[in-house]
Short mmCIF file of C-alpha atoms in Angstrom, two decimals:
data_model
loop_
_atom_site.label_atom_id
_atom_site.label_comp_id
_atom_site.label_asym_id
_atom_site.label_seq_id
_atom_site.Cartn_x
_atom_site.Cartn_y
_atom_site.Cartn_z
CA MET A 235 34.30 8.31 1.53
CA LEU A 236 32.85 5.90 -0.99
CA GLU A 237 35.04 3.12 -2.25
CA GLN A 238 35.80 3.42 -5.94
CA LYS A 239 33.61 0.42 -6.80
CA ASP A 240 30.63 1.97 -4.99
CA GLU A 241 31.06 5.27 -6.79
CA GLN A 242 31.41 3.52 -10.15
CA LEU A 243 28.17 1.63 -9.49
CA LEU A 244 26.39 4.92 -8.81
CA ILE A 245 27.89 6.47 -11.95
CA ASP A 246 26.87 3.51 -14.11
CA LEU A 247 23.32 3.47 -12.74
CA THR A 248 22.64 7.21 -12.99
CA SER A 249 24.25 7.45 -16.43
CA ALA A 250 21.97 4.73 -17.79
CA ARG A 251 18.70 5.71 -19.44
CA GLY A 252 15.41 4.33 -18.25
CA VAL A 253 12.03 6.05 -18.43
CA PRO A 254 8.92 4.06 -17.49
CA GLY A 255 8.45 1.28 -20.01
CA ASN A 256 11.96 1.64 -21.46
CA GLU A 257 14.25 0.73 -18.56
CA GLU A 258 17.69 0.05 -20.04
CA VAL A 259 19.01 0.12 -16.46
CA ARG A 260 18.17 -3.58 -16.32
CA GLU A 261 21.41 -4.35 -18.19
CA VAL A 262 23.49 -2.54 -15.54
CA PHE A 263 21.66 -4.46 -12.79
CA LYS A 264 22.30 -7.80 -14.47
CA THR A 265 26.00 -7.03 -14.93
CA TYR A 266 26.50 -6.19 -11.26
CA ALA A 267 24.25 -8.95 -9.88
CA LYS A 268 25.44 -11.95 -11.90
CA ASP A 269 28.43 -12.80 -9.68
CA TYR A 270 26.32 -12.89 -6.51
CA ALA A 271 23.03 -14.42 -7.65
CA ASP A 272 22.06 -18.07 -7.80
CA GLU A 273 19.64 -17.07 -10.54
CA ILE A 274 18.24 -13.92 -12.13
CA ILE A 275 14.54 -13.86 -12.96
CA PHE A 276 12.18 -11.38 -14.63
CA ASP A 277 8.50 -10.59 -14.47
CA GLY A 278 6.51 -10.05 -17.65
CA LEU A 279 6.98 -6.26 -17.56
CA GLY A 280 10.77 -6.38 -17.24
CA SER A 281 11.38 -6.01 -13.52
CA VAL A 282 14.54 -7.91 -12.57
CA ILE A 283 15.21 -9.99 -9.43
CA ALA A 284 18.48 -11.60 -8.33
CA LYS A 285 17.89 -14.55 -6.00
CA HIS A 286 20.43 -15.84 -3.48
CA GLY A 287 19.72 -18.77 -1.16
CA GLN A 288 18.37 -22.19 -2.06
CA ASP A 289 16.85 -23.52 1.19
CA GLU A 290 13.14 -23.65 0.42
CA ASN A 291 12.32 -23.77 4.15
CA SER A 292 14.02 -20.42 4.76
CA PRO A 293 11.93 -17.23 4.76
CA ARG A 294 11.59 -15.34 1.49
CA ILE A 295 12.74 -11.72 1.83
CA PHE A 296 12.29 -9.20 -1.00
CA ILE A 297 14.25 -5.95 -1.21
CA SER A 298 13.73 -3.80 -4.26
CA GLY A 299 14.36 -0.38 -5.71
CA HIS A 300 12.81 0.80 -8.95
CA MET A 301 14.84 1.38 -12.07
CA ASP A 302 12.74 3.92 -13.95
CA GLU A 303 13.37 7.66 -13.81
CA VAL A 304 11.06 10.54 -14.64
CA GLY A 305 11.45 11.49 -18.27
CA PHE A 306 9.54 12.00 -21.49
CA MET A 307 8.31 10.31 -24.66
CA VAL A 308 8.22 11.65 -28.21
CA THR A 309 4.61 12.05 -29.33
CA LYS A 310 4.96 14.10 -32.52
CA ILE A 311 7.47 15.76 -34.84
CA THR A 312 6.15 19.10 -36.06
CA GLU A 313 6.31 20.31 -39.66
CA LYS A 314 9.27 22.54 -38.72
CA GLY A 315 11.18 19.80 -36.95
CA PHE A 316 10.38 20.44 -33.29
CA ILE A 317 9.48 17.60 -30.90
CA GLU A 318 6.22 17.43 -28.98
CA PHE A 319 6.40 15.16 -25.94
CA GLN A 320 4.54 13.42 -23.12
CA THR A 321 5.86 13.56 -19.57
CA LEU A 322 6.48 10.19 -17.88
CA GLY A 323 6.24 10.62 -14.12
CA GLY A 324 5.66 13.76 -12.12
CA TRP A 325 7.34 16.91 -13.45
CA TRP A 326 7.16 20.46 -12.11
CA SER A 327 7.13 22.80 -15.10
CA GLN A 328 9.45 25.30 -13.44
CA VAL A 329 12.41 22.88 -13.50
CA MET A 330 12.04 21.93 -17.17
CA LEU A 331 12.60 24.95 -19.40
CA ALA A 332 16.00 25.42 -21.07
CA GLN A 333 17.14 22.00 -19.82
CA GLN A 334 19.04 19.65 -22.12
CA VAL A 335 17.69 16.22 -23.01
CA GLU A 336 18.59 13.19 -25.12
CA ILE A 337 16.28 11.25 -27.41
CA LYS A 338 17.28 7.64 -28.02
CA THR A 339 16.06 6.18 -31.29
CA ARG A 340 15.12 2.58 -31.95
CA GLU A 341 18.48 2.12 -33.67
CA GLY A 342 20.32 3.44 -30.60
CA LYS A 343 21.25 6.86 -31.97
CA LEU A 344 21.29 9.71 -29.43
CA ILE A 345 19.68 12.98 -30.50
CA HIS A 346 20.55 15.98 -28.34
CA GLY A 347 17.99 18.69 -27.64
CA VAL A 348 16.79 21.41 -25.33
CA ILE A 349 13.33 22.10 -23.91
CA GLY A 350 11.98 25.40 -25.18
CA CYS A 351 8.93 27.64 -25.18
CA LYS A 352 7.83 31.03 -26.40
CA PRO A 353 10.27 33.75 -25.29
CA PRO A 354 8.99 35.76 -22.30
CA HIS A 355 9.39 38.95 -24.34
CA VAL A 356 6.27 38.13 -26.35
CA LEU A 357 4.17 37.01 -23.38
CA SER A 358 1.76 39.23 -21.53
CA VAL A 359 2.69 40.40 -18.05
CA GLU A 360 -0.01 38.10 -16.67
CA ALA A 361 1.39 35.09 -18.55
CA ARG A 362 4.96 35.81 -17.45
CA ASN A 363 3.87 35.72 -13.82
CA LYS A 364 2.45 32.21 -14.06
CA PRO A 365 4.26 28.85 -14.36
CA TYR A 366 4.58 27.93 -18.02
CA ASP A 367 2.26 25.11 -19.08
CA ILE A 368 4.05 21.87 -19.98
CA LYS A 369 1.68 21.26 -22.90
CA ASP A 370 3.04 24.41 -24.59
CA MET A 371 6.69 23.34 -24.32
CA PHE A 372 8.62 21.60 -27.08
CA ILE A 373 12.08 20.14 -27.69
CA ASP A 374 14.44 21.81 -30.13
CA VAL A 375 16.84 19.30 -31.73
CA GLY A 376 18.24 21.62 -34.38
CA GLY A 377 16.15 20.16 -37.17
CA SER A 378 14.73 22.28 -39.95
CA SER A 379 11.85 20.04 -40.96
CA GLU A 380 9.82 17.00 -40.03
CA GLU A 381 11.50 15.05 -42.82
CA GLU A 382 14.99 15.87 -41.56
CA VAL A 383 14.28 14.83 -37.99
CA LYS A 384 12.61 11.62 -39.18
CA SER A 385 15.70 10.88 -41.26
CA TRP A 386 17.70 10.82 -38.01
CA GLY A 387 15.51 7.92 -36.83
CA VAL A 388 13.28 9.84 -34.40
CA ARG A 389 9.73 8.53 -34.16
CA PRO A 390 6.78 8.69 -31.73
CA GLY A 391 7.35 6.53 -28.65
CA ASP A 392 11.10 7.19 -28.45
CA MET A 393 12.56 7.67 -24.97
CA ILE A 394 13.67 11.11 -23.84
CA THR A 395 15.88 11.44 -20.74
CA PRO A 396 17.46 14.40 -18.93
CA TYR A 397 21.05 15.12 -19.91
CA ILE A 398 23.57 15.70 -17.11
CA GLU A 399 26.87 14.22 -15.94
CA TYR A 400 27.44 12.77 -12.47
CA LYS A 401 29.45 15.14 -10.28
CA ARG A 402 30.86 15.12 -6.77
CA LEU A 403 30.16 18.65 -5.58
CA ASN A 404 33.51 20.33 -4.87
CA ASP A 405 35.21 17.39 -3.13
CA SER A 406 32.35 17.14 -0.63
CA LYS A 407 30.18 14.15 0.24
CA PHE A 408 27.31 15.60 -1.80
CA LEU A 409 26.73 13.82 -5.12
CA LEU A 410 24.91 15.42 -8.07
CA ALA A 411 23.24 13.38 -10.83
CA LYS A 412 20.03 12.73 -12.64
CA ALA A 413 17.82 9.82 -11.61
CA TRP A 414 18.85 9.33 -7.97
CA ASP A 415 15.15 8.52 -7.83
CA ASN A 416 15.64 5.67 -7.89
CA ARG A 417 19.02 4.46 -9.02
CA VAL A 418 20.26 4.90 -5.46
CA GLY A 419 17.67 2.38 -4.21
CA THR A 420 18.72 -0.01 -6.95
CA ALA A 421 22.35 0.45 -5.87
CA VAL A 422 21.40 -0.36 -2.28
CA ALA A 423 19.69 -3.59 -3.38
CA LEU A 424 22.79 -4.63 -5.35
CA ARG A 425 25.21 -3.87 -2.54
CA VAL A 426 23.08 -5.70 0.05
CA LEU A 427 22.96 -8.70 -2.30
CA GLU A 428 26.75 -8.63 -2.56
CA ASN A 429 27.27 -8.28 1.21
CA LEU A 430 24.98 -11.15 2.09
CA ALA A 431 26.13 -13.44 -0.70
CA LYS A 432 29.68 -13.07 0.61
CA ASP A 433 28.97 -13.23 4.34
CA GLY A 434 25.93 -15.49 4.52
CA HIS A 435 22.32 -15.03 5.59
CA PRO A 436 19.50 -17.21 6.93
CA ASN A 437 16.91 -16.70 4.22
CA GLN A 438 16.07 -16.71 0.55
CA LEU A 439 16.98 -13.20 -0.58
CA PHE A 440 15.30 -11.65 -3.60
CA ALA A 441 17.08 -8.39 -4.52
CA GLY A 442 15.41 -6.54 -7.34
CA SER A 443 14.60 -3.42 -9.26
CA ASP A 444 11.09 -2.72 -10.51
CA VAL A 445 9.87 -1.06 -13.68
CA MET A 446 7.27 1.70 -14.01
CA GLU A 447 7.13 2.97 -10.43
CA GLU A 448 6.85 6.58 -11.58
CA VAL A 449 3.60 5.93 -13.42
CA GLY A 450 1.71 4.16 -10.64
CA LEU A 451 3.83 1.52 -8.84
CA ARG A 452 3.07 -0.93 -11.63
CA GLY A 453 6.19 -3.10 -11.68
CA ALA A 454 6.05 -3.64 -7.93
CA ARG A 455 2.73 -5.44 -8.24
CA THR A 456 4.06 -7.96 -10.73
CA SER A 457 7.56 -8.39 -9.29
CA THR A 458 6.25 -8.97 -5.77
CA TYR A 459 3.81 -11.55 -7.10
CA LEU A 460 6.76 -13.30 -8.79
CA ALA A 461 9.03 -13.20 -5.73
CA ASN A 462 6.16 -14.25 -3.43
CA PRO A 463 7.96 -12.96 -0.30
CA GLU A 464 7.00 -13.20 3.34
CA ILE A 465 8.45 -9.73 4.04
CA ALA A 466 9.25 -6.93 1.59
CA PHE A 467 11.19 -3.67 1.62
CA ALA A 468 10.91 -0.85 -0.88
CA LEU A 469 14.25 0.93 -1.25
CA ASP A 470 13.49 4.38 -2.60
CA THR A 471 14.12 8.09 -2.16
CA GLY A 472 12.44 10.75 -0.05
CA THR A 473 12.39 14.50 0.09
CA ALA A 474 15.04 16.44 1.99
CA GLY A 475 14.01 19.33 4.19
CA ASP A 476 17.36 21.02 4.77
CA THR A 477 17.34 23.74 2.12
CA PRO A 478 16.50 27.46 2.61
CA GLY A 479 12.85 28.35 2.95
CA MET A 480 11.64 25.10 4.52
CA THR A 481 9.43 25.44 7.58
CA PRO A 482 10.36 23.61 10.80
CA LYS A 483 7.61 21.07 10.07
CA GLU A 484 8.97 20.47 6.57
CA ALA A 485 12.60 20.23 7.70
CA ASP A 486 12.41 16.80 9.34
CA SER A 487 14.91 15.14 6.97
CA VAL A 488 18.50 16.29 6.58
CA LEU A 489 21.09 15.03 4.10
CA GLY A 490 23.86 13.18 5.91
CA LYS A 491 21.72 12.15 8.91
CA GLY A 492 20.87 8.67 7.70
CA PRO A 493 18.17 6.78 5.80
CA GLN A 494 14.54 7.72 6.18
CA ILE A 495 12.12 5.17 7.60
CA LEU A 496 8.61 5.97 6.41
CA ILE A 497 6.04 5.76 9.17
CA PHE A 498 3.29 6.94 6.80
CA ASP A 499 2.85 7.78 3.14
CA ALA A 500 -0.09 8.11 0.76
CA SER A 501 0.25 4.51 -0.42
CA MET A 502 0.74 2.59 2.83
CA VAL A 503 0.70 2.49 6.62
CA PRO A 504 3.68 0.22 7.40
CA HIS A 505 3.42 -3.07 9.26
CA LYS A 506 3.95 -2.11 12.90
CA LYS A 507 5.99 -5.10 14.06
CA LEU A 508 8.24 -4.88 11.02
CA LEU A 509 8.72 -1.14 11.57
CA ASN A 510 9.66 -1.72 15.21
CA PHE A 511 12.05 -4.53 14.25
CA VAL A 512 13.92 -2.31 11.79
CA THR A 513 14.21 0.67 14.12
CA ASP A 514 15.35 -1.62 16.95
CA VAL A 515 18.16 -2.95 14.73
CA ALA A 516 19.18 0.58 13.75
CA GLU A 517 19.27 1.75 17.37
CA GLU A 518 21.13 -1.33 18.58
CA LEU A 519 23.85 -0.87 15.96
CA GLU A 520 23.83 2.93 16.22
CA ILE A 521 23.01 3.37 12.56
CA PRO A 522 21.55 6.87 12.13
CA PHE A 523 18.05 7.08 10.67
CA GLN A 524 15.22 9.58 10.34
CA TYR A 525 11.48 9.03 10.80
CA THR A 526 9.63 10.47 7.81
CA VAL A 527 6.06 11.14 6.69
CA ILE A 528 5.30 11.69 3.00
CA ALA A 529 1.64 12.66 2.81
CA GLY A 530 1.67 13.43 -0.92
CA GLY A 531 3.42 10.42 -2.42
CA GLY A 532 4.12 6.72 -2.13
CA THR A 533 6.63 3.99 -2.85
CA ASP A 534 6.56 0.49 -4.29
CA ALA A 535 5.72 -0.74 -0.79
CA GLY A 536 2.21 0.54 -1.55
CA GLN A 537 1.81 -2.35 -3.99
CA MET A 538 4.08 -4.82 -2.21
CA HIS A 539 1.91 -4.96 0.90
CA LEU A 540 -1.27 -5.63 -1.12
CA THR A 541 0.11 -8.54 -3.15
CA ARG A 542 -1.26 -12.07 -2.78
CA GLN A 543 -2.43 -12.57 0.82
CA GLY A 544 -0.79 -9.35 2.05
CA ILE A 545 2.94 -8.86 2.62
CA PRO A 546 4.31 -7.03 5.70
CA SER A 547 6.25 -4.21 4.05
CA LEU A 548 8.29 -1.12 4.84
CA ALA A 549 9.85 1.69 2.80
CA ILE A 550 13.43 2.69 3.61
CA THR A 551 14.49 5.73 1.62
CA VAL A 552 17.52 7.92 0.92
CA PRO A 553 16.83 11.67 1.28
CA VAL A 554 17.31 13.64 -1.93
CA ARG A 555 17.33 17.34 -2.78
CA TYR A 556 15.57 18.48 -5.97
CA LEU A 557 13.70 15.27 -6.73
CA HIS A 558 12.15 14.87 -10.19
CA SER A 559 14.52 17.25 -11.90
CA HIS A 560 17.66 17.06 -14.04
CA THR A 561 19.88 17.81 -11.05
CA SER A 562 19.26 15.93 -7.80
CA VAL A 563 21.65 15.66 -4.85
CA ILE A 564 22.31 12.95 -2.24
CA HIS A 565 24.82 12.60 0.60
CA GLU A 566 27.09 9.55 0.33
CA ASP A 567 26.81 8.76 4.06
CA ASP A 568 23.05 8.25 3.66
CA TYR A 569 23.66 5.73 0.89
CA LEU A 570 26.30 3.87 2.91
CA ASN A 571 24.15 3.80 6.06
CA THR A 572 21.14 2.56 4.09
CA VAL A 573 23.25 -0.32 2.74
CA LYS A 574 24.45 -1.07 6.27
CA LEU A 575 20.97 -0.98 7.79
CA VAL A 576 19.28 -3.12 5.14
CA THR A 577 22.14 -5.63 5.21
CA GLU A 578 21.85 -6.06 8.99
CA VAL A 579 18.04 -6.20 8.92
CA VAL A 580 17.96 -8.95 6.28
CA ARG A 581 20.77 -10.85 8.03
CA ARG A 582 18.57 -11.10 11.16
CA LEU A 583 15.38 -12.20 9.39
CA ASP A 584 15.67 -15.92 10.14
CA ARG A 585 12.71 -18.29 10.34
CA THR A 586 12.02 -17.65 14.04
CA THR A 587 12.11 -13.86 13.64
CA VAL A 588 9.93 -13.84 10.53
CA ASP A 589 7.38 -16.14 12.17
CA GLN A 590 7.21 -13.76 15.15
CA ILE A 591 6.63 -10.77 12.86
CA LEU A 592 3.91 -12.68 10.98
CA SER A 593 2.22 -13.95 14.13
CA TYR A 594 -1.07 -12.31 15.14
#
């Protein structure tokens, strides 16, 4: 089972709000990182990096999650006090209706609401049999007019996040929360930083969390440029294939069977020698892992590997059920084994090993 401090980290990270461009999660990261970092630095967009290790001749290793979650932005308050919104990140309309949300105003006030639409009773049979269009949805905050809702401090551009409380599902190892994508990757980066700061490592470690991944891997481009690493790892989430209805081809990742190592995704073909190095470490130490292909998505490694002169990169991900929804689920063993694997990989990336990986 998770230690209490690990579980509290996960609670703090998933409870924080942070849509692309409004990532308040940065404050949680700074709080947890400050005792283990030699310095904490930021790129111009707000990505945060905790550095540990001062030997300038040691290799520069970058490990990073992303701190933003899929969410929404207020675009308009209607005459009758309903909220029109813009999605931030990829949403499937069928997981949105009747879900609760919170709007955070500039002054910090939280406005509770629910996503609504026309009742199905007034829709045609044809319309009821189709997914409801996101552009026709709205948020009901219990206001009676535009003036009333404005008086609460709501204005266009305000952040809207899913509303849900972290739960351990029935004393199991399955953990329910919003925003596992990608607060769990951020948690991994923080725990690896702590492990290596305490036990030692042969490199300059840059442990970070990027902004705006969900809208095009934007923060990874700027944070990787700032860190200027020789090797980089994106710590993210991947789809689980262990729920009813999945075909054998789709069911290649199972919760509880270890981190996923991406051998291909839509944003990157991983560096072969780095991939082999990581899987060799996992096999030597008997850390369970799963090979994964994500043909329809990418991770921050897609930008990491294209930065500056090209950075050998790899994505290591935690499998998640019900990604990009209010209610996603992970298995705690996958989180713990991802921390263990990344810790041991970074610990072994000394100058000789990095030079061998970079040698052509």
